PDB file of C-alpha atoms in Angstrom:
ATOM      1  CA  GLY A  16      -6.371  -5.924 -14.906  1.00 53.00           C
ATOM      2  CA  GLN A  17      -3.153  -7.205 -13.450  1.00 60.00           C
ATOM      3  CA  GLN A  18      -3.348  -9.989 -10.918  1.00 72.00           C
ATOM      4  CA  LEU A  19      -0.873 -10.490  -8.117  1.00 88.00           C
ATOM      5  CA  ASN A  20      -0.894 -13.739  -6.192  1.00 94.00           C
ATOM      6  CA  GLN A  21       0.911 -13.573  -2.870  1.00 95.00           C
ATOM      7  CA  SER A  22       1.623 -16.666  -0.814  1.00 96.00           C
ATOM      8  CA  PRO A  23       1.382 -17.916   1.750  1.00 96.00           C
ATOM      9  CA  GLN A  24      -1.628 -16.067   3.091  1.00 94.00           C
ATOM     10  CA  SER A  25      -0.381 -16.522   6.650  1.00 95.00           C
ATOM     11  CA  MET A  26       2.541 -18.072   8.500  1.00 95.00           C
ATOM     12  CA  PHE A  27       3.063 -19.048  12.120  1.00 96.00           C
ATOM     13  CA  ILE A  28       6.707 -19.688  12.965  1.00 95.00           C
ATOM     14  CA  GLN A  29       9.062 -20.007  15.888  1.00 96.00           C
ATOM     15  CA  GLU A  30      11.548 -17.274  16.724  1.00 97.00           C
ATOM     16  CA  GLY A  31      14.836 -17.896  14.951  1.00 97.00           C
ATOM     17  CA  GLU A  32      13.332 -19.622  11.942  1.00 97.00           C
ATOM     18  CA  ASP A  33      13.759 -18.340   8.400  1.00 97.00           C
ATOM     19  CA  VAL A  34      10.745 -17.161   6.428  1.00 96.00           C
ATOM     20  CA  SER A  35      10.056 -17.092   2.728  1.00 97.00           C
ATOM     21  CA  MET A  36       7.121 -15.556   0.882  1.00 97.00           C
ATOM     22  CA  ASN A  37       6.550 -14.818  -2.775  1.00 97.00           C
ATOM     23  CA  CYS A  38       4.421 -13.052  -5.319  1.00 97.00           C
ATOM     24  CA  THR A  39       3.593 -14.009  -8.867  1.00 96.00           C
ATOM     25  CA  SER A  40       1.987 -11.880 -11.518  1.00 93.00           C
ATOM     26  CA  SER A  41      -0.091 -12.597 -14.589  1.00 88.00           C
ATOM     27  CA  SER A  42       1.904  -9.948 -16.448  1.00 86.00           C
ATOM     28  CA  ILE A  43       5.329  -8.361 -16.467  1.00 90.00           C
ATOM     29  CA  PHE A  44       6.336  -5.741 -13.916  1.00 89.00           C
ATOM     30  CA  ASN A  45       9.366  -3.464 -14.087  1.00 87.00           C
ATOM     31  CA  THR A  46       9.324  -2.596 -10.386  1.00 89.00           C
ATOM     32  CA  TRP A  47       8.726  -4.802  -7.375  1.00 92.00           C
ATOM     33  CA  LEU A  48       8.290  -3.423  -3.880  1.00 92.00           C
ATOM     34  CA  TRP A  49       7.954  -5.128  -0.522  1.00 95.00           C
ATOM     35  CA  TYR A  50       6.126  -3.424   2.348  1.00 94.00           C
ATOM     36  CA  LYS A  51       5.510  -4.301   5.982  1.00 95.00           C
ATOM     37  CA  GLN A  52       2.456  -3.164   7.890  1.00 94.00           C
ATOM     38  CA  ASP A  53       2.421  -3.205  11.685  1.00 93.00           C
ATOM     39  CA  PRO A  54      -0.954  -3.358  13.451  1.00 86.00           C
ATOM     40  CA  GLY A  55      -2.666   0.034  13.391  1.00 84.00           C
ATOM     41  CA  GLU A  56      -0.078   1.563  11.086  1.00 88.00           C
ATOM     42  CA  GLY A  57       0.396   2.240   7.398  1.00 90.00           C
ATOM     43  CA  PRO A  58       2.608   0.103   5.143  1.00 92.00           C
ATOM     44  CA  VAL A  59       6.312   0.909   5.318  1.00 91.00           C
ATOM     45  CA  LEU A  60       8.656   0.232   2.430  1.00 90.00           C
ATOM     46  CA  LEU A  61      11.199  -2.530   3.114  1.00 94.00           C
ATOM     47  CA  ILE A  62      12.892  -3.189  -0.222  1.00 94.00           C
ATOM     48  CA  ALA A  63      12.557  -1.848  -3.769  1.00 91.00           C
ATOM     49  CA  LEU A  64      13.659  -3.834  -6.837  1.00 92.00           C
ATOM     50  CA  TYR A  65      14.083  -2.280 -10.269  1.00 89.00           C
ATOM     51  CA  LYS A  66      15.848  -4.830 -12.491  1.00 91.00           C
ATOM     52  CA  ALA A  67      15.117  -8.414 -13.451  1.00 93.00           C
ATOM     53  CA  GLY A  68      17.381 -10.726 -11.490  1.00 94.00           C
ATOM     54  CA  GLU A  69      18.200  -8.066  -8.909  1.00 94.00           C
ATOM     55  CA  LEU A  70      18.887  -9.398  -5.414  1.00 96.00           C
ATOM     56  CA  THR A  71      18.742  -6.820  -2.627  1.00 95.00           C
ATOM     57  CA  SER A  72      19.221  -7.113   1.116  1.00 96.00           C
ATOM     58  CA  ASN A  73      18.124  -4.922   3.987  1.00 94.00           C
ATOM     59  CA  GLY A  74      19.485  -6.346   7.224  1.00 96.00           C
ATOM     60  CA  ARG A  75      17.909  -9.780   7.720  1.00 97.00           C
ATOM     61  CA  LEU A  76      15.638  -9.254   4.720  1.00 97.00           C
ATOM     62  CA  THR A  77      16.501 -10.324   1.200  1.00 97.00           C
ATOM     63  CA  ALA A  78      14.313  -9.864  -1.854  1.00 97.00           C
ATOM     64  CA  GLN A  79      14.750 -10.831  -5.492  1.00 97.00           C
ATOM     65  CA  PHE A  80      13.207  -9.623  -8.730  1.00 96.00           C
ATOM     66  CA  GLY A  81      12.497 -12.719 -10.803  1.00 95.00           C
ATOM     67  CA  ILE A  82      14.197 -13.210 -14.147  1.00 95.00           C
ATOM     68  CA  THR A  83      10.839 -13.547 -15.918  1.00 93.00           C
ATOM     69  CA  ARG A  84       9.747 -10.208 -14.344  1.00 92.00           C
ATOM     70  CA  LYS A  85       6.569 -11.932 -13.224  1.00 94.00           C
ATOM     71  CA  ASP A  86       7.614 -12.884  -9.710  1.00 95.00           C
ATOM     72  CA  SER A  87       9.480 -11.801  -6.619  1.00 97.00           C
ATOM     73  CA  PHE A  88      10.299 -13.333  -3.268  1.00 97.00           C
ATOM     74  CA  LEU A  89      11.120 -12.008   0.177  1.00 98.00           C
ATOM     75  CA  ASN A  90      13.174 -13.939   2.713  1.00 98.00           C
ATOM     76  CA  ILE A  91      13.543 -13.085   6.388  1.00 98.00           C
ATOM     77  CA  SER A  92      16.372 -14.820   8.204  1.00 97.00           C
ATOM     78  CA  ALA A  93      16.503 -15.598  11.927  1.00 97.00           C
ATOM     79  CA  SER A  94      13.056 -14.195  12.649  1.00 97.00           C
ATOM     80  CA  ILE A  95      12.400 -12.189  15.815  1.00 96.00           C
ATOM     81  CA  PRO A  96       9.102 -11.244  17.513  1.00 95.00           C
ATOM     82  CA  SER A  97       9.114  -7.723  16.033  1.00 95.00           C
ATOM     83  CA  ASP A  98       8.920  -9.254  12.543  1.00 96.00           C
ATOM     84  CA  VAL A  99       5.226  -9.833  13.242  1.00 96.00           C
ATOM     85  CA  GLY A 100       2.981  -8.013  10.801  1.00 95.00           C
ATOM     86  CA  ILE A 101       1.518  -8.149   7.331  1.00 95.00           C
ATOM     87  CA  TYR A 102       3.920  -8.191   4.415  1.00 96.00           C
ATOM     88  CA  PHE A 103       2.750  -6.908   1.053  1.00 94.00           C
ATOM     89  CA  CYS A 104       4.312  -7.207  -2.344  1.00 95.00           C
ATOM     90  CA  ALA A 105       3.525  -4.589  -4.949  1.00 92.00           C
ATOM     91  CA  GLY A 106       4.389  -4.258  -8.605  1.00 89.00           C
ATOM     92  CA  SER A 107       4.245  -1.704 -11.364  1.00 83.00           C
ATOM     93  CA  ILE A 108       4.669  -1.888 -15.120  1.00 75.00           C
ATOM     94  CA  SER A 109       5.691   1.696 -15.758  1.00 63.00           C
ATOM     95  CA  GLY A 110       6.940   4.823 -14.128  1.00 54.00           C
ATOM     96  CA  GLY A 111       6.070   8.468 -14.645  1.00 51.00           C
ATOM     97  CA  SER A 112       2.492   9.670 -14.701  1.00 50.00           C
ATOM     98  CA  ASN A 113       1.122   6.266 -15.690  1.00 53.00           C
ATOM     99  CA  TYR A 114       2.567   4.629 -12.634  1.00 61.00           C
ATOM    100  CA  LYS A 115       0.124   2.519 -10.664  1.00 71.00           C
ATOM    101  CA  LEU A 116       0.934  -0.044  -8.024  1.00 79.00           C
ATOM    102  CA  THR A 117      -0.799  -3.378  -7.878  1.00 86.00           C
ATOM    103  CA  PHE A 118      -0.712  -4.939  -4.416  1.00 89.00           C
ATOM    104  CA  GLY A 119      -0.774  -8.534  -3.324  1.00 92.00           C
ATOM    105  CA  LYS A 120      -3.267  -9.432  -0.601  1.00 91.00           C
ATOM    106  CA  GLY A 121      -0.582  -9.788   2.020  1.00 93.00           C
ATOM    107  CA  THR A 122       1.113 -12.440   4.134  1.00 95.00           C
ATOM    108  CA  LEU A 123       0.314 -12.346   7.842  1.00 95.00           C
ATOM    109  CA  LEU A 124       3.390 -13.370   9.800  1.00 96.00           C
ATOM    110  CA  THR A 125       3.194 -14.469  13.408  1.00 96.00           C
ATOM    111  CA  VAL A 126       6.397 -15.213  15.326  1.00 96.00           C
ATOM    112  CA  ASN A 127       6.181 -17.302  18.468  1.00 93.00           C
ATOM    113  CA  PRO A 128       8.882 -16.274  21.000  1.00 90.00           C
TER     114      PRO A 128
ATOM    115  CA  ASN B  30       9.904  14.978   8.939  1.00 55.00           C
ATOM    116  CA  ALA B  31       6.111  14.726   8.959  1.00 66.00           C
ATOM    117  CA  GLY B  32       5.904  12.779   5.673  1.00 91.00           C
ATOM    118  CA  VAL B  33       2.301  11.880   4.834  1.00 94.00           C
ATOM    119  CA  THR B  34      -0.224  12.998   7.453  1.00 95.00           C
ATOM    120  CA  GLN B  35      -3.819  11.785   7.569  1.00 96.00           C
ATOM    121  CA  THR B  36      -6.704  12.969   9.713  1.00 96.00           C
ATOM    122  CA  PRO B  37      -8.819  11.821  11.419  1.00 96.00           C
ATOM    123  CA  LYS B  38      -7.329   8.560  12.693  1.00 94.00           C
ATOM    124  CA  PHE B  39     -10.745   7.164  13.621  1.00 96.00           C
ATOM    125  CA  GLN B  40     -14.254   8.158  12.581  1.00 96.00           C
ATOM    126  CA  VAL B  41     -17.730   6.706  12.962  1.00 97.00           C
ATOM    127  CA  LEU B  42     -20.406   7.891  10.539  1.00 97.00           C
ATOM    128  CA  LYS B  43     -24.084   7.231  10.125  1.00 97.00           C
ATOM    129  CA  THR B  44     -25.327   6.041   6.758  1.00 98.00           C
ATOM    130  CA  GLY B  45     -25.943   9.038   4.511  1.00 97.00           C
ATOM    131  CA  GLN B  46     -23.602  11.394   6.317  1.00 97.00           C
ATOM    132  CA  SER B  47     -20.791  13.111   4.498  1.00 96.00           C
ATOM    133  CA  MET B  48     -17.238  13.648   5.583  1.00 96.00           C
ATOM    134  CA  THR B  49     -13.761  14.438   4.306  1.00 98.00           C
ATOM    135  CA  LEU B  50     -10.579  12.543   5.059  1.00 98.00           C
ATOM    136  CA  GLN B  51      -7.658  14.923   5.010  1.00 98.00           C
ATOM    137  CA  CYS B  52      -4.227  14.109   3.614  1.00 97.00           C
ATOM    138  CA  ALA B  53      -1.172  16.336   3.521  1.00 97.00           C
ATOM    139  CA  GLN B  54       2.427  15.684   2.549  1.00 96.00           C
ATOM    140  CA  ASP B  55       5.431  17.917   3.092  1.00 94.00           C
ATOM    141  CA  MET B  56       7.814  16.215   0.672  1.00 91.00           C
ATOM    142  CA  ASN B  57       6.796  18.204  -2.431  1.00 91.00           C
ATOM    143  CA  HIS B  58       5.619  14.991  -4.087  1.00 92.00           C
ATOM    144  CA  GLU B  59       3.685  15.380  -7.320  1.00 90.00           C
ATOM    145  CA  TYR B  60       1.828  12.089  -7.108  1.00 91.00           C
ATOM    146  CA  MET B  61      -0.732  11.424  -4.371  1.00 94.00           C
ATOM    147  CA  SER B  62      -3.261   8.648  -4.023  1.00 94.00           C
ATOM    148  CA  TRP B  63      -5.910   7.136  -1.784  1.00 96.00           C
ATOM    149  CA  TYR B  64      -6.250   3.424  -1.058  1.00 95.00           C
ATOM    150  CA  ARG B  65      -8.709   1.440   0.965  1.00 95.00           C
ATOM    151  CA  GLN B  66      -7.747  -1.738   2.789  1.00 94.00           C
ATOM    152  CA  ASP B  67     -10.271  -4.446   3.511  1.00 91.00           C
ATOM    153  CA  PRO B  68      -9.734  -7.919   4.991  1.00 84.00           C
ATOM    154  CA  GLY B  69      -8.648 -10.375   2.306  1.00 77.00           C
ATOM    155  CA  MET B  70      -8.647  -7.678  -0.385  1.00 80.00           C
ATOM    156  CA  GLY B  71      -5.275  -6.028   0.104  1.00 84.00           C
ATOM    157  CA  LEU B  72      -4.884  -2.389  -0.868  1.00 90.00           C
ATOM    158  CA  ARG B  73      -7.131  -1.050  -3.619  1.00 91.00           C
ATOM    159  CA  LEU B  74      -6.642   2.292  -5.353  1.00 91.00           C
ATOM    160  CA  ILE B  75      -9.579   4.712  -5.058  1.00 95.00           C
ATOM    161  CA  HIS B  76      -8.359   7.913  -6.720  1.00 95.00           C
ATOM    162  CA  TYR B  77      -5.019   9.412  -7.565  1.00 93.00           C
ATOM    163  CA  SER B  78      -3.488  12.677  -8.679  1.00 93.00           C
ATOM    164  CA  VAL B  79      -0.341  13.301 -10.713  1.00 89.00           C
ATOM    165  CA  GLY B  80      -0.200  16.983  -9.798  1.00 91.00           C
ATOM    166  CA  ALA B  81      -2.163  19.981  -8.615  1.00 94.00           C
ATOM    167  CA  GLY B  82      -5.406  20.339 -10.551  1.00 94.00           C
ATOM    168  CA  ILE B  83      -5.249  16.794 -11.975  1.00 94.00           C
ATOM    169  CA  THR B  84      -7.136  13.796 -10.578  1.00 95.00           C
ATOM    170  CA  ASP B  85      -8.133  10.414 -11.942  1.00 93.00           C
ATOM    171  CA  GLN B  86     -10.036   7.332 -10.888  1.00 93.00           C
ATOM    172  CA  GLY B  87      -8.451   4.199  -9.572  1.00 90.00           C
ATOM    173  CA  GLU B  88      -9.834   0.704  -9.171  1.00 88.00           C
ATOM    174  CA  VAL B  89     -12.730   1.488  -6.769  1.00 94.00           C
ATOM    175  CA  PRO B  90     -13.741   5.151  -7.197  1.00 96.00           C
ATOM    176  CA  ASN B  91     -17.519   4.919  -6.740  1.00 96.00           C
ATOM    177  CA  GLY B  92     -18.839   6.873  -3.749  1.00 96.00           C
ATOM    178  CA  TYR B  93     -15.706   9.000  -3.409  1.00 97.00           C
ATOM    179  CA  ASN B  94     -14.619  12.400  -4.695  1.00 97.00           C
ATOM    180  CA  VAL B  95     -11.216  14.018  -4.620  1.00 97.00           C
ATOM    181  CA  SER B  96      -9.646  17.347  -5.486  1.00 96.00           C
ATOM    182  CA  ARG B  97      -6.055  18.592  -5.682  1.00 97.00           C
ATOM    183  CA  SER B  98      -5.942  22.343  -5.342  1.00 96.00           C
ATOM    184  CA  THR B  99      -2.399  22.350  -3.957  1.00 96.00           C
ATOM    185  CA  THR B 100       0.621  20.056  -4.226  1.00 95.00           C
ATOM    186  CA  GLU B 101       0.496  19.372  -0.497  1.00 96.00           C
ATOM    187  CA  ASP B 102      -3.146  18.398   0.045  1.00 97.00           C
ATOM    188  CA  PHE B 103      -5.342  15.640  -1.369  1.00 98.00           C
ATOM    189  CA  PRO B 104      -8.653  15.314   0.518  1.00 98.00           C
ATOM    190  CA  LEU B 105     -10.998  12.362   0.008  1.00 98.00           C
ATOM    191  CA  ARG B 106     -14.716  13.078   0.281  1.00 98.00           C
ATOM    192  CA  LEU B 107     -17.537  10.701   1.030  1.00 96.00           C
ATOM    193  CA  LEU B 108     -20.706  12.508  -0.027  1.00 91.00           C
ATOM    194  CA  SER B 109     -23.224   9.976   1.329  1.00 96.00           C
ATOM    195  CA  ALA B 110     -21.545   7.309   3.435  1.00 97.00           C
ATOM    196  CA  ALA B 111     -22.625   3.693   3.080  1.00 97.00           C
ATOM    197  CA  PRO B 112     -21.793   0.685   5.289  1.00 97.00           C
ATOM    198  CA  SER B 113     -19.794  -0.745   2.368  1.00 96.00           C
ATOM    199  CA  GLN B 114     -17.373   2.136   2.860  1.00 97.00           C
ATOM    200  CA  THR B 115     -16.380   0.870   6.284  1.00 97.00           C
ATOM    201  CA  SER B 116     -12.673   0.351   5.785  1.00 97.00           C
ATOM    202  CA  VAL B 117      -9.190   1.562   6.562  1.00 96.00           C
ATOM    203  CA  TYR B 118      -8.095   4.361   4.251  1.00 97.00           C
ATOM    204  CA  PHE B 119      -4.506   5.160   3.382  1.00 96.00           C
ATOM    205  CA  CYS B 120      -3.161   8.216   1.659  1.00 96.00           C
ATOM    206  CA  ALA B 121       0.144   7.887  -0.157  1.00 94.00           C
ATOM    207  CA  SER B 122       2.555  10.019  -2.148  1.00 93.00           C
ATOM    208  CA  ARG B 123       5.656   9.764  -4.317  1.00 87.00           C
ATOM    209  CA  THR B 124       7.813  11.968  -6.514  1.00 77.00           C
ATOM    210  CA  GLY B 125       6.884  12.305 -10.174  1.00 67.00           C
ATOM    211  CA  GLY B 126       9.722  10.144 -11.377  1.00 66.00           C
ATOM    212  CA  GLY B 127      10.020   7.908  -8.329  1.00 67.00           C
ATOM    213  CA  ASN B 128       8.896   4.322  -8.059  1.00 68.00           C
ATOM    214  CA  THR B 129       8.409   4.069  -4.302  1.00 76.00           C
ATOM    215  CA  ILE B 130       5.251   5.162  -2.560  1.00 83.00           C
ATOM    216  CA  TYR B 131       5.124   6.452   1.024  1.00 88.00           C
ATOM    217  CA  PHE B 132       1.996   5.856   3.082  1.00 91.00           C
ATOM    218  CA  GLY B 133       0.245   7.752   5.835  1.00 93.00           C
ATOM    219  CA  GLU B 134      -0.692   5.985   9.054  1.00 91.00           C
ATOM    220  CA  GLY B 135      -4.283   5.292   8.010  1.00 94.00           C
ATOM    221  CA  SER B 136      -7.806   6.408   8.857  1.00 96.00           C
ATOM    222  CA  TRP B 137     -10.207   3.874  10.335  1.00 96.00           C
ATOM    223  CA  LEU B 138     -13.753   4.616   9.150  1.00 97.00           C
ATOM    224  CA  THR B 139     -16.884   2.848  10.345  1.00 97.00           C
ATOM    225  CA  VAL B 140     -20.261   3.543   8.743  1.00 97.00           C
ATOM    226  CA  VAL B 141     -23.248   2.361  10.748  1.00 97.00           C
TER     227      VAL B 141
END
């Protein structure tokens, strides 16, 4: 099956710092998604990427779909305490009825005020 | 908008008991799925459905049954709960042609 490696596993940063996390795959994806999960809640979609090389922003968040289609990164600029949570990458190789997401194991982000 | 609604939020079961986790979505999504989330394992797909009357197994289906009698509902059944099924369960849905999945708020299940 597909393997997704997400790193780092956890990060502890100071408020105001920038954050970068990434995912790499053993095979090609045609969709990359980034989710955030707050404690006690379900994952919420942050950014969706559909084309190789695509760079998309959502406020202080920026994500890119790697040219090789085997990787993606998420950057958070000027972190704030509410950025705390677990960030998941997810990828898929096809749409339609065969669509299945493969998830990374998550990056736990802690922001020190 | 209710989105994806899961019940119960918390449940404690004894080994061997059965129960059903309920999931409903009001977005007319064709595709629904169940995931379990365990520490260090991320989200793993249990079962999924591409439409009413159609279900299929995901990555970790053993010990779970599902059915899809309507577009809106996708219950997950544990017929004989085991401690290994202690986990957080998430229901999710998407449109048939969409690439983004929307999650419920989760159900925390403990089997003792």
